[in-house]
Short mmCIF file of C-alpha atoms in Angstrom, two decimals:
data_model
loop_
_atom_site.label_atom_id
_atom_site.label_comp_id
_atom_site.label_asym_id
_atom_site.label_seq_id
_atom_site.Cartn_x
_atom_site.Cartn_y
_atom_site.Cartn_z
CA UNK A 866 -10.22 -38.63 -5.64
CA UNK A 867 -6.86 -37.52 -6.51
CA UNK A 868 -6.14 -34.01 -7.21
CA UNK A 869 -2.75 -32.24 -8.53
CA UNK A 870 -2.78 -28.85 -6.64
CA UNK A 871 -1.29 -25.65 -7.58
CA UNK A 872 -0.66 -22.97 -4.89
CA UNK A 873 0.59 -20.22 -6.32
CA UNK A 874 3.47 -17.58 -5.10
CA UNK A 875 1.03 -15.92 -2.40
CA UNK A 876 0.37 -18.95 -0.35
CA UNK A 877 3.47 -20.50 -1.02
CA UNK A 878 5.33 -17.59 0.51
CA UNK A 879 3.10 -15.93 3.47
CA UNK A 880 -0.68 -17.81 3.27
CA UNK A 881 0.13 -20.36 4.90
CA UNK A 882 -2.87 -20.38 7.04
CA UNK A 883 -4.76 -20.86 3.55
CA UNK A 884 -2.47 -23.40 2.74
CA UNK A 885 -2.48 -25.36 6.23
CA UNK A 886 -6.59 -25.67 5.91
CA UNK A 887 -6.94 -26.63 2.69
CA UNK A 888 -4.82 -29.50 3.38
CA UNK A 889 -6.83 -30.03 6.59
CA UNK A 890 -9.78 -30.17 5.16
CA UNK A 891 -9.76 -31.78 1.49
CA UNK A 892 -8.77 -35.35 2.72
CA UNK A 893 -12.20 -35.41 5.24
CA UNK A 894 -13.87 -34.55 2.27
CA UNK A 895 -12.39 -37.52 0.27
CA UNK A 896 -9.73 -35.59 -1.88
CA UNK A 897 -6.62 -36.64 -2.04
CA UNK A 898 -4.04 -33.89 -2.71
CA UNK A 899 -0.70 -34.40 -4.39
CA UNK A 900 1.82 -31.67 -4.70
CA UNK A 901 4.07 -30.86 -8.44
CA UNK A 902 7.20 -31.60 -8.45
CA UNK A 903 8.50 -28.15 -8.89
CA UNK A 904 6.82 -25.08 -9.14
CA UNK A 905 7.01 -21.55 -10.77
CA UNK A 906 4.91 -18.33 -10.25
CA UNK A 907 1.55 -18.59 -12.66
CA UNK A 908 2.67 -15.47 -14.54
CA UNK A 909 -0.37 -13.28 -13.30
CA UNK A 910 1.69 -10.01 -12.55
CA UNK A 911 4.01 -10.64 -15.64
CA UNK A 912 1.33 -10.16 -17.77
CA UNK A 913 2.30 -6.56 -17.08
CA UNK A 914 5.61 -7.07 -18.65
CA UNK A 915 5.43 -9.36 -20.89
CA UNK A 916 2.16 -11.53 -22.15
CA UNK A 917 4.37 -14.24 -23.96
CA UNK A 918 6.31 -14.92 -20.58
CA UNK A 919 2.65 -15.38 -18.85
CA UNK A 920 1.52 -17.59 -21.08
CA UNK A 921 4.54 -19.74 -21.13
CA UNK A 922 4.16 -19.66 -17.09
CA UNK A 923 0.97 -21.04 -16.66
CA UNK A 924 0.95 -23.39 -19.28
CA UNK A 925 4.09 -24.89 -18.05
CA UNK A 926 2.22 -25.10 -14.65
CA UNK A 927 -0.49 -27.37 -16.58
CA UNK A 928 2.45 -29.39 -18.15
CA UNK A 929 3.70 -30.14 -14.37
CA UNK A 930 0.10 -31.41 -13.95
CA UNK A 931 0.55 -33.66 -16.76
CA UNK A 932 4.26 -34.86 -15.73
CA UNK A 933 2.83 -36.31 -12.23
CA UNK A 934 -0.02 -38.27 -14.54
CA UNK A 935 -3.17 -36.26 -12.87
CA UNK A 936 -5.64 -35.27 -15.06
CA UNK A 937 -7.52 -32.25 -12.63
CA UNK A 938 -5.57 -29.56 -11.06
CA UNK A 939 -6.53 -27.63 -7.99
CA UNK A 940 -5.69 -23.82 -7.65
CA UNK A 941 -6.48 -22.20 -4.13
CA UNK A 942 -5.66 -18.88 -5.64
CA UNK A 943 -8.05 -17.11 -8.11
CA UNK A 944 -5.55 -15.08 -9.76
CA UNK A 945 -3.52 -18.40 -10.25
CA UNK A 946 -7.00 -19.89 -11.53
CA UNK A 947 -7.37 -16.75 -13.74
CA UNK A 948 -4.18 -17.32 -15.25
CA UNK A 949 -4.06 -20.45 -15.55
CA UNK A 950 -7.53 -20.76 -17.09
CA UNK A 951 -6.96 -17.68 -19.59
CA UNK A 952 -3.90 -19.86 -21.40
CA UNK A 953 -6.02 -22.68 -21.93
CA UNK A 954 -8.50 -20.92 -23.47
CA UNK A 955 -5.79 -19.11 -25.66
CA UNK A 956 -3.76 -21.90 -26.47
CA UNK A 957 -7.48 -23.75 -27.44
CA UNK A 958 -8.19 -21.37 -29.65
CA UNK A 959 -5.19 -20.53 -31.48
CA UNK A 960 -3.20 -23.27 -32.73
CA UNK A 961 0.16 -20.78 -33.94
CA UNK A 962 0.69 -20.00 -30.19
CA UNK A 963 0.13 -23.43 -28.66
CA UNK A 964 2.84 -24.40 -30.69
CA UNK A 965 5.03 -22.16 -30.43
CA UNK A 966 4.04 -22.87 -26.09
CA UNK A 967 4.59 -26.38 -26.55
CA UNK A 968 8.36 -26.21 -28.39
CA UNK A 969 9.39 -23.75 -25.58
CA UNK A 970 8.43 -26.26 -23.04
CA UNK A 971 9.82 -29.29 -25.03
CA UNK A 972 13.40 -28.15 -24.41
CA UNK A 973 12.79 -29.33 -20.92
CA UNK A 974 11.13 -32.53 -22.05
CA UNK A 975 7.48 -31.22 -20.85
CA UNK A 976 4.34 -31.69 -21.89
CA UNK A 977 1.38 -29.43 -22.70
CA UNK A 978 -2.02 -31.41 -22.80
CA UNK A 979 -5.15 -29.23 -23.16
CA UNK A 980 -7.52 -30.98 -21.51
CA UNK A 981 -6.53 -30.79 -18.07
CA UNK A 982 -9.53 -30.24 -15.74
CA UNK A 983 -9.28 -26.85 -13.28
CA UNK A 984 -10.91 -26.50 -9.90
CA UNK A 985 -10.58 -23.32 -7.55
CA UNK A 986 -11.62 -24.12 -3.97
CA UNK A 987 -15.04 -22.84 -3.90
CA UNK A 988 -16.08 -25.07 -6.71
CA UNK A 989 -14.80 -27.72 -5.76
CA UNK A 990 -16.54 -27.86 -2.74
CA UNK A 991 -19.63 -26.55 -4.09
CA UNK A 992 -20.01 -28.48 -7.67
CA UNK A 993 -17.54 -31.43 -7.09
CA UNK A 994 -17.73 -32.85 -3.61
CA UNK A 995 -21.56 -31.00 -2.97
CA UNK A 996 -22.78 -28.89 -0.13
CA UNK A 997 -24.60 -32.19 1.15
CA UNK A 998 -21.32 -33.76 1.82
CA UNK A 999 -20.14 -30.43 3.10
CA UNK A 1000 -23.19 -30.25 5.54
CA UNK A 1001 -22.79 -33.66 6.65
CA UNK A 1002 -19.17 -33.13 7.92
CA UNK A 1003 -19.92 -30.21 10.12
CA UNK A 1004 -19.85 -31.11 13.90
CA UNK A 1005 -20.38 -27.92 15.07
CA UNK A 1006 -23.55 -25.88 13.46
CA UNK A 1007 -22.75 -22.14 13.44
CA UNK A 1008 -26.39 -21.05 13.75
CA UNK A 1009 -26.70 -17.36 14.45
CA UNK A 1010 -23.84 -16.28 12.81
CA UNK A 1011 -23.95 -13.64 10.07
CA UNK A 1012 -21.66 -13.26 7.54
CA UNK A 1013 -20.33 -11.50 4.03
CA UNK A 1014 -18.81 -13.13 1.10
CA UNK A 1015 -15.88 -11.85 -1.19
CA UNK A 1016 -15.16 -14.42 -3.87
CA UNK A 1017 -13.03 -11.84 -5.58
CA UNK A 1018 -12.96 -10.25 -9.14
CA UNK A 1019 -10.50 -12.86 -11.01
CA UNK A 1020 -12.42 -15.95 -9.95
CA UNK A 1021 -15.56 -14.87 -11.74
CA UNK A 1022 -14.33 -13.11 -14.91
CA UNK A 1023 -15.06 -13.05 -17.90
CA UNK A 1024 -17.48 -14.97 -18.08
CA UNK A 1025 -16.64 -16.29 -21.71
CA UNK A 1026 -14.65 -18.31 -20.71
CA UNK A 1027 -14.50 -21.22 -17.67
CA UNK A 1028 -14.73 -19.54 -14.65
CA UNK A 1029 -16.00 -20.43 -10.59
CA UNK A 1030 -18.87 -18.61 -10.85
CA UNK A 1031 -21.15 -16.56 -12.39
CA UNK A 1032 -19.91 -13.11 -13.22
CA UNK A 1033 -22.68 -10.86 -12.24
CA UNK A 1034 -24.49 -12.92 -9.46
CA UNK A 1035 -21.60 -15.05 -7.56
CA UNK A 1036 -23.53 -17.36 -5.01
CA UNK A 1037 -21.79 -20.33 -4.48
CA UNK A 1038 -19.65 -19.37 -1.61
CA UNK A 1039 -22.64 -18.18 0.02
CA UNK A 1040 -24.24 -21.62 -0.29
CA UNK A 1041 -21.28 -22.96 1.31
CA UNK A 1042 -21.69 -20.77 4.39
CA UNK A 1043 -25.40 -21.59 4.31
CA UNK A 1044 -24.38 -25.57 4.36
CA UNK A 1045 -22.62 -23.90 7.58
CA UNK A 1046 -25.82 -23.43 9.12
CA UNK A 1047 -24.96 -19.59 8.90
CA UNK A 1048 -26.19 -16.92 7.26
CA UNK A 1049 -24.75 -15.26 4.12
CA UNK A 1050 -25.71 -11.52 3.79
CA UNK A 1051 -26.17 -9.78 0.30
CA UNK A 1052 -24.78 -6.32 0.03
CA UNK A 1053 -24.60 -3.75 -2.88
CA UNK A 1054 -20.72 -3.43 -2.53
CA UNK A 1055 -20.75 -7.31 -2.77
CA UNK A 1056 -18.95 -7.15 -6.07
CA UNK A 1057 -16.08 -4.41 -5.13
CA UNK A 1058 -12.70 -4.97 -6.09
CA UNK A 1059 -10.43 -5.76 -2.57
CA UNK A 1060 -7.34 -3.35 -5.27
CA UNK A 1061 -4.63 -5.90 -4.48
CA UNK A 1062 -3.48 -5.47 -8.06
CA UNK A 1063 -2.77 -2.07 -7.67
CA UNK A 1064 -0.51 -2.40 -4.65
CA UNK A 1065 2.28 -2.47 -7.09
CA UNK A 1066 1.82 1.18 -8.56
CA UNK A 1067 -0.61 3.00 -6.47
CA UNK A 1068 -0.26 1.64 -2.90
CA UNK A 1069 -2.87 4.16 -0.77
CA UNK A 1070 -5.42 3.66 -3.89
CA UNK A 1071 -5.12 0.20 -3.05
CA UNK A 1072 -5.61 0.39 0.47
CA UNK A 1073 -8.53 2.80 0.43
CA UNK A 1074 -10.60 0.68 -1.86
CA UNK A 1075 -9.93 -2.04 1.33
CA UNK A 1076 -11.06 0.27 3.06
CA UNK A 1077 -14.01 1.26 1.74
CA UNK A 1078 -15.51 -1.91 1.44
CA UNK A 1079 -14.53 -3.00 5.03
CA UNK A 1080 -16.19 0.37 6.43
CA UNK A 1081 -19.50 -0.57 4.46
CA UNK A 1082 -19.59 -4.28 6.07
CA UNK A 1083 -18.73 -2.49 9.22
CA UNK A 1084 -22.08 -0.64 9.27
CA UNK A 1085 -23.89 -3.99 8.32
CA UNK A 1086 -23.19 -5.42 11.63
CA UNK A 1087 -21.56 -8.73 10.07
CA UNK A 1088 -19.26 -11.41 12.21
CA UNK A 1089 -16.61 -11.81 9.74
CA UNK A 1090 -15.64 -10.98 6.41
CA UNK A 1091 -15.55 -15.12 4.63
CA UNK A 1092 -12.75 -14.92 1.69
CA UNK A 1093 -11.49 -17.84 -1.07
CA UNK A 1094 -8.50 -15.79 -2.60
CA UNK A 1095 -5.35 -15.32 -1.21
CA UNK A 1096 -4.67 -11.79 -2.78
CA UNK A 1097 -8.04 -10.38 -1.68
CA UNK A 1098 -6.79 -12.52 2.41
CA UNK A 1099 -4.03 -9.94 2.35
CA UNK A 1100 -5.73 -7.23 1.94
CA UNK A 1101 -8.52 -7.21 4.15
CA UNK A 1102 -7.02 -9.33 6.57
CA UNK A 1103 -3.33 -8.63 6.78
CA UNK A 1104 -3.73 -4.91 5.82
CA UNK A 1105 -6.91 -4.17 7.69
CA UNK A 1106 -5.05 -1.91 10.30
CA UNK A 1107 -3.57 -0.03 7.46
CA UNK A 1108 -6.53 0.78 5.29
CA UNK A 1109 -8.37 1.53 8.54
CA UNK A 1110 -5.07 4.41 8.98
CA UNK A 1111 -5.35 5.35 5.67
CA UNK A 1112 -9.51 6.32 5.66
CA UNK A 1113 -9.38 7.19 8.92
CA UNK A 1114 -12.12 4.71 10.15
CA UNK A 1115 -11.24 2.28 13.32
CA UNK A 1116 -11.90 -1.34 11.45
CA UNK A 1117 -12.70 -4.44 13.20
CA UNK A 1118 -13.77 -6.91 10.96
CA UNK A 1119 -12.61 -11.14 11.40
CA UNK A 1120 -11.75 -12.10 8.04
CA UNK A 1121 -11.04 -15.64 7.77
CA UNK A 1122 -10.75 -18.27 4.79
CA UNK A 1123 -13.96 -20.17 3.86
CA UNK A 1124 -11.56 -23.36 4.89
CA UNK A 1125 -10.66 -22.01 8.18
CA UNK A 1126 -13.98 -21.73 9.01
CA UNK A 1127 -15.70 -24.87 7.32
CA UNK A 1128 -12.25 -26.48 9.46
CA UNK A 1129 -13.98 -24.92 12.47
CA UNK A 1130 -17.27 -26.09 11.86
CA UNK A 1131 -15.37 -29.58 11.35
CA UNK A 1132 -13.82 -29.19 15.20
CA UNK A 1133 -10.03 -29.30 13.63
CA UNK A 1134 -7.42 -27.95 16.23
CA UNK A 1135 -7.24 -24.13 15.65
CA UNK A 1136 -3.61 -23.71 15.05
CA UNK A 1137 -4.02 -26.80 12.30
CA UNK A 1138 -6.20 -23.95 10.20
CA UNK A 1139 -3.87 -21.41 10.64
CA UNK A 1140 -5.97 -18.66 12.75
CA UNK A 1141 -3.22 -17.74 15.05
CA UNK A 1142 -1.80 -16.23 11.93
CA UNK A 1143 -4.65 -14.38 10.94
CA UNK A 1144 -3.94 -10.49 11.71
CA UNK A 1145 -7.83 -9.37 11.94
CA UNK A 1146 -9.78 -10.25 15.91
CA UNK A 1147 -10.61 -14.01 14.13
CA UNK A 1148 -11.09 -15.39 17.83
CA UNK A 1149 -14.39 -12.77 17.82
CA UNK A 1150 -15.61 -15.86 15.91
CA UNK A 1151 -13.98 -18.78 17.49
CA UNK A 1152 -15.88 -17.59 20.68
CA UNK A 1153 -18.98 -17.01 19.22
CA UNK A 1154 -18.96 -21.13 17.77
CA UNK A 1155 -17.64 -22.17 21.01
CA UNK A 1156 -20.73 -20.45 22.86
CA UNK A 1157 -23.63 -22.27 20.74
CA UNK A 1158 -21.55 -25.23 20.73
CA UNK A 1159 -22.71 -26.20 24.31
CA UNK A 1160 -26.28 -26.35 22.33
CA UNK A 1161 -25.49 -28.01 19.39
CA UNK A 1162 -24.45 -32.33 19.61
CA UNK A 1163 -21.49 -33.68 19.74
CA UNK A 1164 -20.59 -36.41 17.47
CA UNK B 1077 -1.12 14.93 -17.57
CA UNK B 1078 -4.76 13.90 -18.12
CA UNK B 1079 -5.83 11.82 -21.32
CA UNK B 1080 -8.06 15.25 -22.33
CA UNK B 1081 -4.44 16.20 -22.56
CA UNK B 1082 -2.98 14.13 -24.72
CA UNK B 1083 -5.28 14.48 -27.37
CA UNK B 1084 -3.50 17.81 -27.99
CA UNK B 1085 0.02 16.96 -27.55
CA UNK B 1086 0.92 15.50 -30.74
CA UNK B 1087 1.07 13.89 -34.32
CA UNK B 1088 0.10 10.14 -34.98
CA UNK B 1089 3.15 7.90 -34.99
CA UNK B 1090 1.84 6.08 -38.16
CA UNK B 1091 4.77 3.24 -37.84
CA UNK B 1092 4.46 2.14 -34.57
CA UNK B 1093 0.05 2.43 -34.93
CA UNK B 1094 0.10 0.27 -37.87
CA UNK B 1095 2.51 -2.16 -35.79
CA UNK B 1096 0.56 -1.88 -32.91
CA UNK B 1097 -2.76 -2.24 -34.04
CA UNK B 1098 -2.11 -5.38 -36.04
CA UNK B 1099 -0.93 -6.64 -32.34
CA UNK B 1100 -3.99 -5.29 -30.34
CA UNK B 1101 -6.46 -6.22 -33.76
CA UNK B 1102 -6.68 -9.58 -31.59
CA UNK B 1103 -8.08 -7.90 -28.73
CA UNK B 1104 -11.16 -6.98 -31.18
CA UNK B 1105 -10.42 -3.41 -30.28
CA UNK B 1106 -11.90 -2.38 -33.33
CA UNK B 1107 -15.45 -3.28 -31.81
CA UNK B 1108 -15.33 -1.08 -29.36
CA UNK B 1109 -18.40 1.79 -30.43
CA UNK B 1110 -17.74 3.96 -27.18
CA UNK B 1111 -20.75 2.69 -25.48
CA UNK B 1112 -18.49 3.23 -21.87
CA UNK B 1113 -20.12 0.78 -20.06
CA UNK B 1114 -16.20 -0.48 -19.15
CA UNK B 1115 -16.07 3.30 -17.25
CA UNK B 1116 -19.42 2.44 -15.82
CA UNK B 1117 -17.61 -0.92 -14.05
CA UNK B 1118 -14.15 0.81 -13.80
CA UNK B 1119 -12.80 0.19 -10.26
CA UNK B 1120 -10.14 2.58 -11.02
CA UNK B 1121 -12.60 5.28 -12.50
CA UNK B 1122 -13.51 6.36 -8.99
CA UNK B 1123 -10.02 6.80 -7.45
CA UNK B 1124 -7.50 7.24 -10.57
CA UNK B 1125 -9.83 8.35 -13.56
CA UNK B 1126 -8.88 5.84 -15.31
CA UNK B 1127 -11.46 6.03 -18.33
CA UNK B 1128 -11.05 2.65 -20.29
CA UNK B 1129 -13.32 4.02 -23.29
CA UNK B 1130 -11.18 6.84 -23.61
CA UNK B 1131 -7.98 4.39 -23.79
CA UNK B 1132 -9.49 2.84 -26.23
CA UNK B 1133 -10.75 5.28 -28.22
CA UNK B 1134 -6.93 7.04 -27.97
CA UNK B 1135 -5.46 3.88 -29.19
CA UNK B 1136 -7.80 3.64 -32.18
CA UNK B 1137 -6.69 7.30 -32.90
CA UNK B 1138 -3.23 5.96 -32.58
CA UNK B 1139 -1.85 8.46 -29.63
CA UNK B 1140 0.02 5.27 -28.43
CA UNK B 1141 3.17 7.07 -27.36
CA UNK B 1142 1.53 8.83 -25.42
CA UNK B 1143 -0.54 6.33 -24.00
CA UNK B 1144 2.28 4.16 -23.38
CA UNK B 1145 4.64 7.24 -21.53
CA UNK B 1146 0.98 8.12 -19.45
CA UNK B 1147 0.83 6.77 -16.43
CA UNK B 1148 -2.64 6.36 -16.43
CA UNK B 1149 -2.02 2.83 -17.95
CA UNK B 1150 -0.75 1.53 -14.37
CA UNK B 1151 -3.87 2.30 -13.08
CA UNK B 1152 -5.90 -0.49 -13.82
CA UNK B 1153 -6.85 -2.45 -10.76
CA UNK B 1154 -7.49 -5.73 -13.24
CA UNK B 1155 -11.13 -6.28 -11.85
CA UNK B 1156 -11.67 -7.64 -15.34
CA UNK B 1157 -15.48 -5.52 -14.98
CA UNK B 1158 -14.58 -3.92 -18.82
CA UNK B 1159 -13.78 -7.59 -20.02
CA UNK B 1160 -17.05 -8.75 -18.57
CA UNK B 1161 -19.40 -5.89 -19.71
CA UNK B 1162 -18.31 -5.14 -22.83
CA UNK B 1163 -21.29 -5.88 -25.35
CA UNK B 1164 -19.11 -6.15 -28.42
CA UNK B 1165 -16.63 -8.67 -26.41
CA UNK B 1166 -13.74 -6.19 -26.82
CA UNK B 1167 -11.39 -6.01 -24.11
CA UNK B 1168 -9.97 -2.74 -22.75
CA UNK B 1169 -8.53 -4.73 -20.21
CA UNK B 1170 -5.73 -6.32 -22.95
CA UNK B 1171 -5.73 -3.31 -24.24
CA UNK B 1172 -3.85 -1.81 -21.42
CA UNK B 1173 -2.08 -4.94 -20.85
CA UNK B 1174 -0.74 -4.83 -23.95
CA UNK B 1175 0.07 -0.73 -23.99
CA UNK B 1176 2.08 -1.52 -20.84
CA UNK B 1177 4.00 -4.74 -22.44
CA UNK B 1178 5.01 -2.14 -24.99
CA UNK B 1179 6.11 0.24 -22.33
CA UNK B 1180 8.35 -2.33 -20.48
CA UNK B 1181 9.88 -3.37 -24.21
CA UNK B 1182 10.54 0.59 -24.52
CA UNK B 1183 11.88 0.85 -21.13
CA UNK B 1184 9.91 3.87 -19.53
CA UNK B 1185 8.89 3.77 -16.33
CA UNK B 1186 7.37 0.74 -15.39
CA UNK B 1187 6.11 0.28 -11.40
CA UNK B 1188 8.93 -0.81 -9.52
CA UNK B 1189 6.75 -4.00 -7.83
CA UNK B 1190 6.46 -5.23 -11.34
CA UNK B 1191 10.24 -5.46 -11.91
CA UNK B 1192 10.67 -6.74 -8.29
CA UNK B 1193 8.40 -9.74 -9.60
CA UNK B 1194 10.26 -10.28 -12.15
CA UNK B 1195 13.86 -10.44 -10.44
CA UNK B 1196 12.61 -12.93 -7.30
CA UNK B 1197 11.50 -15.23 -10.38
CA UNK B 1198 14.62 -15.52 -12.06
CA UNK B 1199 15.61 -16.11 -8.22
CA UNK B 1200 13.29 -18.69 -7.59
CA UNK B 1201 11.19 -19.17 -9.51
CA UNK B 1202 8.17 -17.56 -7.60
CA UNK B 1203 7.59 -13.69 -7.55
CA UNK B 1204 8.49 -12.80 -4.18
CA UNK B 1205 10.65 -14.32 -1.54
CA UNK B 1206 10.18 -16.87 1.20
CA UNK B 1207 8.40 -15.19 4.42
CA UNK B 1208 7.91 -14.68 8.32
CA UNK B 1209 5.06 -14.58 9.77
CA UNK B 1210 4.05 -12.96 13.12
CA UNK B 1211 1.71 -14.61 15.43
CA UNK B 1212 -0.64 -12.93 17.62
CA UNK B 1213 1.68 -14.02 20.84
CA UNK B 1214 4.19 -12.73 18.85
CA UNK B 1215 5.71 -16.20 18.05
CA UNK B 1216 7.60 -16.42 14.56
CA UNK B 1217 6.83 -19.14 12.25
CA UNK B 1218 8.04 -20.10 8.44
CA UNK B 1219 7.02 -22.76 6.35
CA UNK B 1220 8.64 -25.96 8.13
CA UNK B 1221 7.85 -24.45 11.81
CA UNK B 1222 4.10 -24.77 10.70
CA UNK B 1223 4.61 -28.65 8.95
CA UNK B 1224 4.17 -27.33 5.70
CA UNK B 1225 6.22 -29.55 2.98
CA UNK B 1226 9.19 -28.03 1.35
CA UNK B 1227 8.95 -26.30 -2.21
CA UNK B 1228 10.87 -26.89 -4.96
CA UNK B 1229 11.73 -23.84 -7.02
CA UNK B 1230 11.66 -24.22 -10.88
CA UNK B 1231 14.80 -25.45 -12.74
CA UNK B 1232 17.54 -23.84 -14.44
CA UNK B 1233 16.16 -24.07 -17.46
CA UNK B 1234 12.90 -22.72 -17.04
CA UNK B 1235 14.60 -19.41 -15.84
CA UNK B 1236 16.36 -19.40 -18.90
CA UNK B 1237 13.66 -18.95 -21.19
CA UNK B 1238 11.93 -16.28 -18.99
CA UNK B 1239 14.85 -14.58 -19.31
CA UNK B 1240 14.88 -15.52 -23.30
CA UNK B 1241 10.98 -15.03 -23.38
CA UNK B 1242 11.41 -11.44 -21.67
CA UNK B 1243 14.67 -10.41 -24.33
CA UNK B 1244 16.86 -9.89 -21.30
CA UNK B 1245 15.95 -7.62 -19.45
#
């Protein structure tokens, strides 16, 4: 299966571990990805300044889609997949604007179809290429190990229109750590917002909602903290030390990409999935695989 | 200043609420009963009282101006929890997306990140620049030191109308 793919400014500028396992893992999975020609930011933080300019942004981003002849786009990034997702349900539902969208993007001989299919990672995986697939690629089982899901907020809602999951009840990266053979953990701060979009204007109400929710899975005794977006990656991963600083807790919590660690469980080279870039004690995990892996068989 | 405030400060701007409210009429603001089950979900109600029934209730009273000059409109964390939960499907979330659109056009004082954004873009085309990561042993590594394919930045053109879409700022 083909796929156009999206990546948005985040990985495109400092994610690259997200970016580096994605493309690891998607072709053992039987997806083919094939990068746009060009590429713009989605528009998500212009939305601030100016909603017109978003629009324009993302739908030109589902234009490039169309210009390399794919019909289903990829976005790693859920506030890319937001975004993206939002204009398409505008432009479907009011006819004035998709017009006045589709002249602006004429004048560079583009074209806006609507009915571009949009995957985000985690459904992908889950509803497209099916946790059976999933569990028969794993090499390595990672029985034993317990860990906590953050989808984040923008993948799930609102739920009126498409989105990954379900808005209230998100389980489907849980079932992909289950395929795993690990354990997903349910906790009541599940659902907390990781504040990345307040870094802009309030920077240490940012950090102490990271905090907060890292302290909390702190207590619960988990072995990493499994993320899917690369906004919500930056903050609990990149900016651990400095939320820890900031609430006055010592934090030690791996945080890793569902990829990284489904590229783990798939016995790709380490530094192919990025994890020497990951800022948070990742290699807590790595040796905790590499111990049950003497009990597990090798393909 | 608080939003208990503003209700005090001054007279409706009758103008600028008609204009307004024809713009934010698409956000189905006038479904919003004050039920506050937006504040219930708020992740900025805990840290920056940020009461998204209130906003909406202020706009619907038409102290925009003072909405727009508050800063309590850069407080939303965009969790998209008022979007979700709102009963009558109207979103304060917009609401405040669109209150701040109207305080770029007006040029108060708009979050420095946000205008940061918007000058890497007519740059590049992306919203921040190209950058360096730090491995654990300290090793530096960028895009091509990792294998990653080279990125085009958008065209000419599509800078252009940002810049046209944005009035020229």
């Amino acid at each position: 299966m083909q796929l156009a793919v999206f990546w948005g400014c985040k990985i495109l500028t400092s994610q690259y571990a997200y970016e580096m396992s994605v493309r690891q893992v998607t072709p053992k999975l039987g997806v083919e990805l094939v990068d746009l020609k060009e590429v713009n930011c989605c528009g998500n933080p212009i939305e601030s300044v100016n909603r017109l300019a978003t629009i324009y942004m993302s739908a030109r981003i589902l234009a490039l889609t169309n210009e390399i002849g794919l019909r289903e786009l990829i976005l790693p990034c859920s506030r890319c997949h937001f975004t993206i997702c939002e204009t398409q349900y505008l432009l479907a539902t009011d006819k004035k604007l998709e017009e006045k969208i589709t002249s602006m993007l004429r004048e560079e001989n583009l074209n806006y179809t609507p009915d571009i299919k949009i995957w985000h990672t985690v459904d992908l995986l889950h509803d497209n290429i099916g946790l059976e697939r999933i569990r028969e690629s794993v090499k390595r089982e990672m029985g034993g190990l317990k860990f906590a899901s953050h989808i984040g907020c923008q993948a799930i809602r609102p739920s009126y229109m498409k989105r990954v999951d379900n808005a209230e009840n998100p389980r489907k990266l849980d079932r992909l750590i289950e395929a795993l053979g690990a354990e997903s953990i349910e906790y009541p701060e599940k659902l907390d917002c990781c504040g990345a979009a307040l870094l802009f204007s309030h920077q240490e109400a940012s950090l102490s909602l990271t905090g907060a929710k890292l302290r909390a899975l702190q207590e619960r005794r988990v072995d990493g903290l499994v993320t899917s977006c690369p906004s919500c990656h930056i903050m609990f991963d990149t900016k651990q030390e400095n939320s820890a600083a900031l609430i006055g807790s010592k934090l030690s919590i791996p945080v890793i990409y569902y990829t990284q660690l489904l590229g783990l469980a798939m016995q790709i080279k380490e530094e192919d999935l990025g994890l020497h870039l990951n800022k948070s004690p990742v290699d807590a995990i790595i040796e905790k695989i590499e111990k049950r892996s003497g009990r597990t068989l090798q393909f | 200043m608080s939003l208990s405030d503003l209700t005090k400060m001054s007279e409706v701007n009758k103008e600028l609420y008609m204009k307004v409210l024809r713009k934010l009429a698409e956000e189905k603001l006038f479904g919003c009963f004050q039920c506050s089950r937006c504040t219930g979900g708020c992740t900025a109600f805990k840290l920056l009282e940020l009461t998204p029934n209130t906003v909406m209730k202020l706009t619907k009273l038409g102290f925009i101006n003072e909405l727009v000059d508050s800063e309590i409109i850069w407080t939303c964390a965009s969790c998209l929890q008022c979007t979700e939960r709102c009963p009558q499907r109207a979103s304060p979330y917009h609401v405040i997306i669109d209150l701040r659109n109207l305080a770029v056009e007006r040029q108060t004082k708009v979050p420095e990140g946000y205008l940061r954004a918007v000058s890497h873009i007519l740059e590049t085309g992306l919203m921040q620049p190209m950058e360096k990561v730090t491995a654990k042993n300290m090793e530096i590594f960028e895009r091509d030191t990792l294998n990653l394919p080279k990125i085009a930045g958008a065209s000419e053109k599509f800078k252009a109308i940002f810049l046209e879409t944005l009035g020229g700022i």
